[in-house]
mmCIF file of C-alpha atoms in Angstrom:
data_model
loop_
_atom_site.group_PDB
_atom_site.id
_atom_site.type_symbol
_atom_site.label_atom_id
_atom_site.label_comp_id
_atom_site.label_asym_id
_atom_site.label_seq_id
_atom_site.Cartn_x
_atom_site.Cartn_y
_atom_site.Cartn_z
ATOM 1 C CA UNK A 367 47.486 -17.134 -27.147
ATOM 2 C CA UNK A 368 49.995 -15.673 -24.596
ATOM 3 C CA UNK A 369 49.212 -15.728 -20.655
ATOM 4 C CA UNK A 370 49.456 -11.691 -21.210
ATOM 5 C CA UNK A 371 46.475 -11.144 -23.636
ATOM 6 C CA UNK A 372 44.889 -13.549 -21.486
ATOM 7 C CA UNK A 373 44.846 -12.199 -18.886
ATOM 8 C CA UNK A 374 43.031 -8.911 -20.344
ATOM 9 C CA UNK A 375 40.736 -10.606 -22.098
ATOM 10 C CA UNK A 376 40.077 -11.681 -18.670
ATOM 11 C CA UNK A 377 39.980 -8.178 -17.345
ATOM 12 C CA UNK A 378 37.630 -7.675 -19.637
ATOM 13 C CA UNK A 379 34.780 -9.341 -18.996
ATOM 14 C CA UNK A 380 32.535 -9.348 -16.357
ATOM 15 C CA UNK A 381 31.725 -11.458 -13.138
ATOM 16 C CA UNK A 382 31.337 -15.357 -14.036
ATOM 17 C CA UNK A 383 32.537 -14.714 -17.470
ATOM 18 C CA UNK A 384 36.218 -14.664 -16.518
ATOM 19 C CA UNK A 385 35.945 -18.369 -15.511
ATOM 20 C CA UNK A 386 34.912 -18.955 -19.125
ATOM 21 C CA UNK A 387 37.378 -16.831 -20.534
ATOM 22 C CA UNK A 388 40.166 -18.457 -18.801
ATOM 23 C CA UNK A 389 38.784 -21.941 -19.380
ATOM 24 C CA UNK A 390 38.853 -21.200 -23.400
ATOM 25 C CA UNK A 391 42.014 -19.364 -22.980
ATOM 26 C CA UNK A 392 43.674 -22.563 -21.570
ATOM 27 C CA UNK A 393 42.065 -24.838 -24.005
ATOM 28 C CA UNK A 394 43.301 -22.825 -26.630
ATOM 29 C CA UNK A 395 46.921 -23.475 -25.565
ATOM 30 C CA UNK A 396 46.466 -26.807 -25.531
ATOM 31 C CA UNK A 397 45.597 -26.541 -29.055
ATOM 32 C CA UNK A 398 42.109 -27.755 -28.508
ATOM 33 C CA UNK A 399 40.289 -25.401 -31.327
ATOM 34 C CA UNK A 400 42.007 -26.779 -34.007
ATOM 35 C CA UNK A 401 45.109 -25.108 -34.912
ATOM 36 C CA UNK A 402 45.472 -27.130 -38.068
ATOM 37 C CA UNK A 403 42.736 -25.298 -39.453
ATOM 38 C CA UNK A 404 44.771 -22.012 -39.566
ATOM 39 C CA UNK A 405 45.396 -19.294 -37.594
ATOM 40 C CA UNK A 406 42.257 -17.311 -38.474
ATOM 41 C CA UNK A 407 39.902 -20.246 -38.274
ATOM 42 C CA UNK A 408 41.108 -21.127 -34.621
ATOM 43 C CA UNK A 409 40.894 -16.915 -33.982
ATOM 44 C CA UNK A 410 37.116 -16.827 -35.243
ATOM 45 C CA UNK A 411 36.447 -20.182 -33.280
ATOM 46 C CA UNK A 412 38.026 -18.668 -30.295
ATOM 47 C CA UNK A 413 35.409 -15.475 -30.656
ATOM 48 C CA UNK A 414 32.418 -17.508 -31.125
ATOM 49 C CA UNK A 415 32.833 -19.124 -27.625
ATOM 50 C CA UNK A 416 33.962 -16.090 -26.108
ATOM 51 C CA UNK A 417 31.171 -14.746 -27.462
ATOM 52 C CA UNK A 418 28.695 -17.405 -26.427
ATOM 53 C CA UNK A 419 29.883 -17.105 -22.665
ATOM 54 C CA UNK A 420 28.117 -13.498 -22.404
ATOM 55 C CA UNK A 421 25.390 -12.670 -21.051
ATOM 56 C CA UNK A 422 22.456 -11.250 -23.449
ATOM 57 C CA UNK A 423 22.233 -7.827 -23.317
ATOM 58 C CA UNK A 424 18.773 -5.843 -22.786
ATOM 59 C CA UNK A 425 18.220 -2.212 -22.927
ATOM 60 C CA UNK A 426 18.032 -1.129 -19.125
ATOM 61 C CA UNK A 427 13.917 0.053 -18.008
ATOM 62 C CA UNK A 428 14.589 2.603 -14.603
ATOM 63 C CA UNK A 429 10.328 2.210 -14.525
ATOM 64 C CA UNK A 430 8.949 -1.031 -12.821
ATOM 65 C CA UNK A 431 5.577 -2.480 -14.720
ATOM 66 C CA UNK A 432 2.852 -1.910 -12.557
ATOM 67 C CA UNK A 433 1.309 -5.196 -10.895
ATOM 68 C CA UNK A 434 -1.980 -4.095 -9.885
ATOM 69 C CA UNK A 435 -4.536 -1.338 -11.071
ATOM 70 C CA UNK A 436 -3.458 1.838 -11.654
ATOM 71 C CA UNK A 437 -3.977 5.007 -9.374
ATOM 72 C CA UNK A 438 -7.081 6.616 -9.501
ATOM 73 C CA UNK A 439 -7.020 10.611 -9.435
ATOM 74 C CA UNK A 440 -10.604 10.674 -9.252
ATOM 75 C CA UNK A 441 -10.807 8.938 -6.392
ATOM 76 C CA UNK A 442 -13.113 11.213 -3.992
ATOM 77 C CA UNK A 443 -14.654 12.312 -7.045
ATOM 78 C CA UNK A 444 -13.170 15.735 -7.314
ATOM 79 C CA UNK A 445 -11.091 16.140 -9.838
ATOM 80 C CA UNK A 446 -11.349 19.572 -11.665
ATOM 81 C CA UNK A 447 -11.005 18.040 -14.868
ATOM 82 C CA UNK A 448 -13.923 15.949 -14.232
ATOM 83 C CA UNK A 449 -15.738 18.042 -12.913
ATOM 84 C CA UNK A 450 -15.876 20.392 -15.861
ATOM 85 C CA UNK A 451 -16.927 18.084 -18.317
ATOM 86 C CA UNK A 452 -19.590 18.919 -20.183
ATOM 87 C CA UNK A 453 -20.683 21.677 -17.196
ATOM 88 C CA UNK A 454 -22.672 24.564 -19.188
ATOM 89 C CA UNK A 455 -20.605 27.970 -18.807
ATOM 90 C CA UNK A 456 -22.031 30.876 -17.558
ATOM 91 C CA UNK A 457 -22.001 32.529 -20.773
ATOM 92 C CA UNK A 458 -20.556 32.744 -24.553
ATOM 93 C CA UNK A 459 -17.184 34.650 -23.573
ATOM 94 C CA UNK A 460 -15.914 33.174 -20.670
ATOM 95 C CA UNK A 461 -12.684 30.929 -21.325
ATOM 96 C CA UNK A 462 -12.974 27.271 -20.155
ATOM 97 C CA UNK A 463 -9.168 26.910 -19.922
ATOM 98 C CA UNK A 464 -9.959 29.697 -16.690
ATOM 99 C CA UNK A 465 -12.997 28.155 -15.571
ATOM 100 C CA UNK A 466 -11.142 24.658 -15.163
ATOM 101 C CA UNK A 467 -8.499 26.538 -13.518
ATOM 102 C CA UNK A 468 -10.564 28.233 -10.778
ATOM 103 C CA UNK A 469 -11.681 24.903 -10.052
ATOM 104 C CA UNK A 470 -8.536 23.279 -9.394
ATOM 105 C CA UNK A 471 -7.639 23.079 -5.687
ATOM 106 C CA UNK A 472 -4.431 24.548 -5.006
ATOM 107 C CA UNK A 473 -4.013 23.874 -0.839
ATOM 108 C CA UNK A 474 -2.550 21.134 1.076
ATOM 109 C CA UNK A 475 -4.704 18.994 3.466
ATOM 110 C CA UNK A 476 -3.081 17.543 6.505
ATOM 111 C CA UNK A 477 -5.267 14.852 8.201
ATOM 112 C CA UNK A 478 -3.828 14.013 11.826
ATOM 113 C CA UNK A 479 -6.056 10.700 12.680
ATOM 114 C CA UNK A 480 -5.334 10.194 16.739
ATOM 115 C CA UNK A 481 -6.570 6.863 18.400
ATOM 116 C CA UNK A 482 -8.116 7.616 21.644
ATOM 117 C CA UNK A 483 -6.332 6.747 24.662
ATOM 118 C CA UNK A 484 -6.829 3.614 27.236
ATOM 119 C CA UNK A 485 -10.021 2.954 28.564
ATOM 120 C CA UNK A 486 -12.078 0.432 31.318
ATOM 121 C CA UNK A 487 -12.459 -2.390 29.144
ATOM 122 C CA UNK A 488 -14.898 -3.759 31.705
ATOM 123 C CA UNK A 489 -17.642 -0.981 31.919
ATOM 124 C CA UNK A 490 -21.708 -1.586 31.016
ATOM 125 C CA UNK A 491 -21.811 0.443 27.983
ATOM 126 C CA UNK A 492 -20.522 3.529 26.571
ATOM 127 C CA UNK A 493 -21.049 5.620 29.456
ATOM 128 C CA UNK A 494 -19.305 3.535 31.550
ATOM 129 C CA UNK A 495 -15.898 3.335 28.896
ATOM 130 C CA UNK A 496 -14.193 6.080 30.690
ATOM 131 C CA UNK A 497 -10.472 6.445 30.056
ATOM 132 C CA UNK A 498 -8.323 4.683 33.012
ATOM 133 C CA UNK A 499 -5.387 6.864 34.756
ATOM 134 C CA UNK A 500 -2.858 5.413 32.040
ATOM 135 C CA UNK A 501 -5.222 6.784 29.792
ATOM 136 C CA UNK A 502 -5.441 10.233 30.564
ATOM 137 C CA UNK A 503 -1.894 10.226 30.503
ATOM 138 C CA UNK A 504 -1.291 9.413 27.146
ATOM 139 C CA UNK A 505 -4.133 11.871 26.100
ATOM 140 C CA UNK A 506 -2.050 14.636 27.885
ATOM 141 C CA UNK A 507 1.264 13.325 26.615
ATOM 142 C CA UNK A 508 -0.631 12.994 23.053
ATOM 143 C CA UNK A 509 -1.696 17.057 23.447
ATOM 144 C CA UNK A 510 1.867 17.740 24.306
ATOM 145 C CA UNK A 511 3.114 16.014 21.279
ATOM 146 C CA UNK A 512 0.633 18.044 18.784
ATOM 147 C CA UNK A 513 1.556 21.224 20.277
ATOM 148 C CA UNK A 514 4.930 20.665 20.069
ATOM 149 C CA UNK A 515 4.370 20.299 16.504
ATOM 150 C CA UNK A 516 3.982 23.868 16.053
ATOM 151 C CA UNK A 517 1.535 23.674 13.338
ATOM 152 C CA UNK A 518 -1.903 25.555 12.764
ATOM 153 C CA UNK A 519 -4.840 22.972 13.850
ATOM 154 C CA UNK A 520 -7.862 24.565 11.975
ATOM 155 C CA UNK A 521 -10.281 22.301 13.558
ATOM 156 C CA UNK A 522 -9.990 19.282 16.405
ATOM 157 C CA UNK A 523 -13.296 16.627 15.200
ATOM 158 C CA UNK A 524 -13.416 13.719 17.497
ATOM 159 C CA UNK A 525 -15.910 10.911 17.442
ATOM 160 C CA UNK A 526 -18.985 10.958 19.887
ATOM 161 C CA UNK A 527 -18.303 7.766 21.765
ATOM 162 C CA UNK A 528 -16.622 8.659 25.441
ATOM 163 C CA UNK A 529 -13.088 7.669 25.460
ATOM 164 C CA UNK A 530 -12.866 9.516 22.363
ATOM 165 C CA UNK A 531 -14.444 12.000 23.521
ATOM 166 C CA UNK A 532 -12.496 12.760 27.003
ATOM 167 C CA UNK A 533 -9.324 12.205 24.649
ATOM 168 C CA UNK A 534 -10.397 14.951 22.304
ATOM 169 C CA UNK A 535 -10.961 17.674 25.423
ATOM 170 C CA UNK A 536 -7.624 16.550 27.138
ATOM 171 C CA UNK A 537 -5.737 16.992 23.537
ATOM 172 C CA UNK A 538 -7.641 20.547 23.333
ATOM 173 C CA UNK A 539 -6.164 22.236 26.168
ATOM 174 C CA UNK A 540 -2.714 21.732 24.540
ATOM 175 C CA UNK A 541 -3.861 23.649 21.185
ATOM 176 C CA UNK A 542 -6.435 26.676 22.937
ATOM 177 C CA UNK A 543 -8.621 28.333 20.295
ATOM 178 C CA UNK A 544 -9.093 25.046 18.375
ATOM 179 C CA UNK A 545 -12.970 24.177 17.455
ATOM 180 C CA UNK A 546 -14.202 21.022 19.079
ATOM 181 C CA UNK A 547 -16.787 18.935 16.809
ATOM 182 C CA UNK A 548 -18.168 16.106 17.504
ATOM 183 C CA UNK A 549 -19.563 13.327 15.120
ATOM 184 C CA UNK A 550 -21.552 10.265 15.432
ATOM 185 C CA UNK A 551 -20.244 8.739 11.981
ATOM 186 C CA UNK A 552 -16.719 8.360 13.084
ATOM 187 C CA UNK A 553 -17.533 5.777 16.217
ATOM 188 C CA UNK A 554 -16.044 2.568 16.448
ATOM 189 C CA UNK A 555 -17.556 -0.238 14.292
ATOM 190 C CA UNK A 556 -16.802 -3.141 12.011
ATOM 191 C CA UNK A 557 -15.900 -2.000 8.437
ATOM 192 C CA UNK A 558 -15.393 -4.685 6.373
ATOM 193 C CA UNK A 559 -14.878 -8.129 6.885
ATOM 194 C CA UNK A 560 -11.157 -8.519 7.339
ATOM 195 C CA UNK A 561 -8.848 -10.979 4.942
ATOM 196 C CA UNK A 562 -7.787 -12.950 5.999
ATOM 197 C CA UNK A 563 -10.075 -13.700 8.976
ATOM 198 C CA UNK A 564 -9.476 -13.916 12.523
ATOM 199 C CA UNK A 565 -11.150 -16.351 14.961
ATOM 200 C CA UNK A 566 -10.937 -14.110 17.979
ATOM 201 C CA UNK A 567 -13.047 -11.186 16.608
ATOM 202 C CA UNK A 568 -16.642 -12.377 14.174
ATOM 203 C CA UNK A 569 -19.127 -9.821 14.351
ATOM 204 C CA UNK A 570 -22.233 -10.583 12.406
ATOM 205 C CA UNK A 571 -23.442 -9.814 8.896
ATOM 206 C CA UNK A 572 -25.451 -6.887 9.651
ATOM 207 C CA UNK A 573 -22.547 -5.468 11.875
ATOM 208 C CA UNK A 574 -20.695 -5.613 8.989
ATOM 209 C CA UNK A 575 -23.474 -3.767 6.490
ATOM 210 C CA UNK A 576 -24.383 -1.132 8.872
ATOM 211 C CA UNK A 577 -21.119 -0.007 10.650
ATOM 212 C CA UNK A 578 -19.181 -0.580 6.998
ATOM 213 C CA UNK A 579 -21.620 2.131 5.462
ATOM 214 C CA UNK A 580 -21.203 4.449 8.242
ATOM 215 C CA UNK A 581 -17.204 4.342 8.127
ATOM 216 C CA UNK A 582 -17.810 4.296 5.004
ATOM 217 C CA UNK A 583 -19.964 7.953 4.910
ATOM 218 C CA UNK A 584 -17.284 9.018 7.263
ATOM 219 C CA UNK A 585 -14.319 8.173 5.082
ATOM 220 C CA UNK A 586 -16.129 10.189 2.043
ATOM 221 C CA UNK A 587 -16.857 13.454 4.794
ATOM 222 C CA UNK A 588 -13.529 13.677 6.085
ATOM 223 C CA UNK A 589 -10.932 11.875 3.532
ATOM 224 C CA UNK A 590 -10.864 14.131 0.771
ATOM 225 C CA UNK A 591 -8.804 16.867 -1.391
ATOM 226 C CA UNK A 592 -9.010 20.654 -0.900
ATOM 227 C CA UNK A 593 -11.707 22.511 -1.905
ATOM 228 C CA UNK A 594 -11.187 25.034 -4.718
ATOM 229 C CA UNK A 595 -11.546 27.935 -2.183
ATOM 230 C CA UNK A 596 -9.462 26.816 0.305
ATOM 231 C CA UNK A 597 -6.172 29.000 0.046
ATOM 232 C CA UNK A 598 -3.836 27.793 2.495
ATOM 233 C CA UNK A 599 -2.870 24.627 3.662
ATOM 234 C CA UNK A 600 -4.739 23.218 6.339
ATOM 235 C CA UNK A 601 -4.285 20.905 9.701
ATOM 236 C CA UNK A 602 -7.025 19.145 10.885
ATOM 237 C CA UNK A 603 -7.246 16.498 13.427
ATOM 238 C CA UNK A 604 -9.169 13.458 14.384
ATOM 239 C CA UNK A 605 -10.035 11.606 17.174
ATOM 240 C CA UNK A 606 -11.195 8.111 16.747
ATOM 241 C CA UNK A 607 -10.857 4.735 16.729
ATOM 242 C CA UNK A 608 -8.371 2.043 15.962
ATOM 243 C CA UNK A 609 -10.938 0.500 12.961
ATOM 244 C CA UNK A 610 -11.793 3.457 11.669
ATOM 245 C CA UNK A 611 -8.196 5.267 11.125
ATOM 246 C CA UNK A 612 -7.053 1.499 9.880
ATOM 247 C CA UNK A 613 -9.994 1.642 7.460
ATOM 248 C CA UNK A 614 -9.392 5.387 6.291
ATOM 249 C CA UNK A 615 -5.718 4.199 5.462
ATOM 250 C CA UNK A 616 -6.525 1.483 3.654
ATOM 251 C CA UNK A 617 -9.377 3.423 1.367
ATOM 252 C CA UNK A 618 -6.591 6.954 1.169
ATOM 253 C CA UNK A 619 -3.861 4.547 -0.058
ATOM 254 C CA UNK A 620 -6.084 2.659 -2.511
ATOM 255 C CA UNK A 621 -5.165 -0.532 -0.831
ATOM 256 C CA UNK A 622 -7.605 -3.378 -0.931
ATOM 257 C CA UNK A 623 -9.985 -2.352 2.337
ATOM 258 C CA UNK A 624 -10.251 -5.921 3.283
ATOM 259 C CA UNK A 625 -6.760 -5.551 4.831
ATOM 260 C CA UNK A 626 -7.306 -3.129 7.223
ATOM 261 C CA UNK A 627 -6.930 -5.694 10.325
ATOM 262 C CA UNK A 628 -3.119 -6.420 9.698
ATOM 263 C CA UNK A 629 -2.538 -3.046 11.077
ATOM 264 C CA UNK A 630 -2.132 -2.312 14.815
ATOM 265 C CA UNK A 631 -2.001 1.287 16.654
ATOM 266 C CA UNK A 632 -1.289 2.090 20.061
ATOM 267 C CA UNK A 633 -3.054 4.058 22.034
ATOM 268 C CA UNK A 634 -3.352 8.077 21.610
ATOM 269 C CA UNK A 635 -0.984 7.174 18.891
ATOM 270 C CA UNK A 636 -0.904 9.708 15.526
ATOM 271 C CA UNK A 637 -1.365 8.460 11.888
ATOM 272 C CA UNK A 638 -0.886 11.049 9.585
ATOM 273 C CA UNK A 639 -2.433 11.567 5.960
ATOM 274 C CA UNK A 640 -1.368 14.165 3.239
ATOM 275 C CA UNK A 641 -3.342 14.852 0.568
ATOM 276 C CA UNK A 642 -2.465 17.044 -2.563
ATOM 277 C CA UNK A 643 -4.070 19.386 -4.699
ATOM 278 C CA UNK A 644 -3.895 16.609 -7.636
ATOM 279 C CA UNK A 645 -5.189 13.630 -5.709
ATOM 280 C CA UNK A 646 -2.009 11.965 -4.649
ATOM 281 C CA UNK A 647 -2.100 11.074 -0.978
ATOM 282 C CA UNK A 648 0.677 10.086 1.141
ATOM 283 C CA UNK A 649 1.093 8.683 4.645
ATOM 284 C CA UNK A 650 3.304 10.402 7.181
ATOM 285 C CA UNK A 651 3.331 8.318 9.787
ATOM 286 C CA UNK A 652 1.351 5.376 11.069
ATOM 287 C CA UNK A 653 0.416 4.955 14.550
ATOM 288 C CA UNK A 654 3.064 7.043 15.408
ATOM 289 C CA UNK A 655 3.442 6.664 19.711
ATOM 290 C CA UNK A 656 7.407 7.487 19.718
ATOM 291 C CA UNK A 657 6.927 10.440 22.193
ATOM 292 C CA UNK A 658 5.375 8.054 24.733
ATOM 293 C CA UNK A 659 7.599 6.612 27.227
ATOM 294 C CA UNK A 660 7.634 2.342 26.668
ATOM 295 C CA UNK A 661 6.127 2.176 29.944
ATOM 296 C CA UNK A 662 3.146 4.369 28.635
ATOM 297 C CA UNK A 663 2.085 2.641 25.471
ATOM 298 C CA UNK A 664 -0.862 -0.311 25.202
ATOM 299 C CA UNK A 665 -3.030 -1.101 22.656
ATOM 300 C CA UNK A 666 -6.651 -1.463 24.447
#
């Protein structure tokens, strides 16, 4: 074989295969497949090493196997299609292909989850938990942020504990006209025993049962899609706790709940949760505190 068809045979092959092809080219000058056997022999013996030196071929799949469970659409039980099953209509003529779709939701909701801002770690009680100076800074700097966001709050719901509390009425007079609600499920709490465990933090058994049934209520209140009615998109936001938005994540995304500890958030920071007409949800942003100055930001 001349060095000139060599050298595109070479050409054309890929990656590590050249070194093979030049290795059986250079054999093959030195007469090592057996010239004697004639010219095509030694040409079809040349082709089955070639061929051997390939690498096997498999038709290319652009969609990864799933590795876990697949997602659920139903998974805060409102799916239209669901729903409709087997409900009796309201009379002979009316078209179920309408009556599913008037029951489909059709609006955006945009869940803004804010962790309240630093507070005096050392008070007697929830009373006492008051935010510190740092703290009411980041609730005003946490306001700013929102309102700079130039988006139509519908409603500002903040949990009933204090620091969450004074966070929620600083952050209100940044958005004016904004509904303030308060609610006793969305306090702080343990939600689930966190995997894998932690040796600084082991509330009891019944912490666990009670304050995981709560969040639990609270995830199924707030964590939702649109209702049918609801026409336009809306923004709401939430002022809680560190547990409790680390918890909602963890249940919105279908991730195991258990993991919910290997999550941090800084304080007054914003996590934000979409959630679609269809049931897909999506997170925005996660403990977002990147309009803080460094000097500004703890995690108390």
């Amino acid at each position: 074989m001349s060095y000139r068809k060599t050298l595109k045979l070479i050409c054309g092959f890929a990656g590590g295969s050249a070194a093979v092809v030049f290795a059986v080219a250079a054999a093959d000058s030195r007469g090592y497949f057996g010239e004697h056997r004639g010219e095509g022999a030694s040409r079809w013996s040349r082709f089955a090493v070639l061929h051997a030196a390939q690498p096997a071929r498999t038709p290319v799949n652009h969609t990864p196997a799933a590795t876990g469970p697949g997602w659920d659409f139903n998974w805060d039980k409102r799916d239209p299609s669901v729903l409709s099953n087997g409900r009796k209509r309201e009379s002979v003529t009316e078209d179920p292909s309408s009556e599913q779709d008037n029951s489909k939701p059709k609006a955006t909701r945009h869940i803004l989850l804010i962790r309240h801002s630093q507070y005096n770690l050392s008070g007697n009680g929830d009373t006492e938990r008051v935010l510190t100076p740092l703290g009411r800074e980041q609730a005003e700097l946490t306001g700013q942020r929102l309102a700079a966001l130039g988006l139509k709050y519908d409603v500002l719901i903040h949990s009933s504990m204090t620091r969450a509390t004074e966070t929620a009425h600083i952050i209100s007079k940044y958005i004016p006209g904004v509904d303030l609600v308060s609610c006793d499920l969305l306090r702080e709490g343990a939600p689930v025993e966190p995997v894998p465990p932690v040796t600084h933090w082991k509330p009891d058994a019944v912490q666990y049962h009670e304050d995981g049934a709560r969040i639990e209520a609270a995830f199924r209140r707030y964590i939702h899609r649109a209702d049918p009615k609801q026409k336009e998109d809306s923004y709401e936001i939430i002022v809680c706790h560190a547990n409790v938005i680390r918890y909602f994540v963890c249940r919105a995304l279908q991730f195991p709940p258990e993991g919910w500890l290997r999550m941090g958030l800084n304080n007054g920071s914003i996590t934000w949760l979409t959630i679609r007409p269809s049931g897909r949800v999506a997170l925005r942003t996660l403990g977002d505190a990147g309009f803080m100055p460094p000097d500004k930001l703890t995690r108390t």
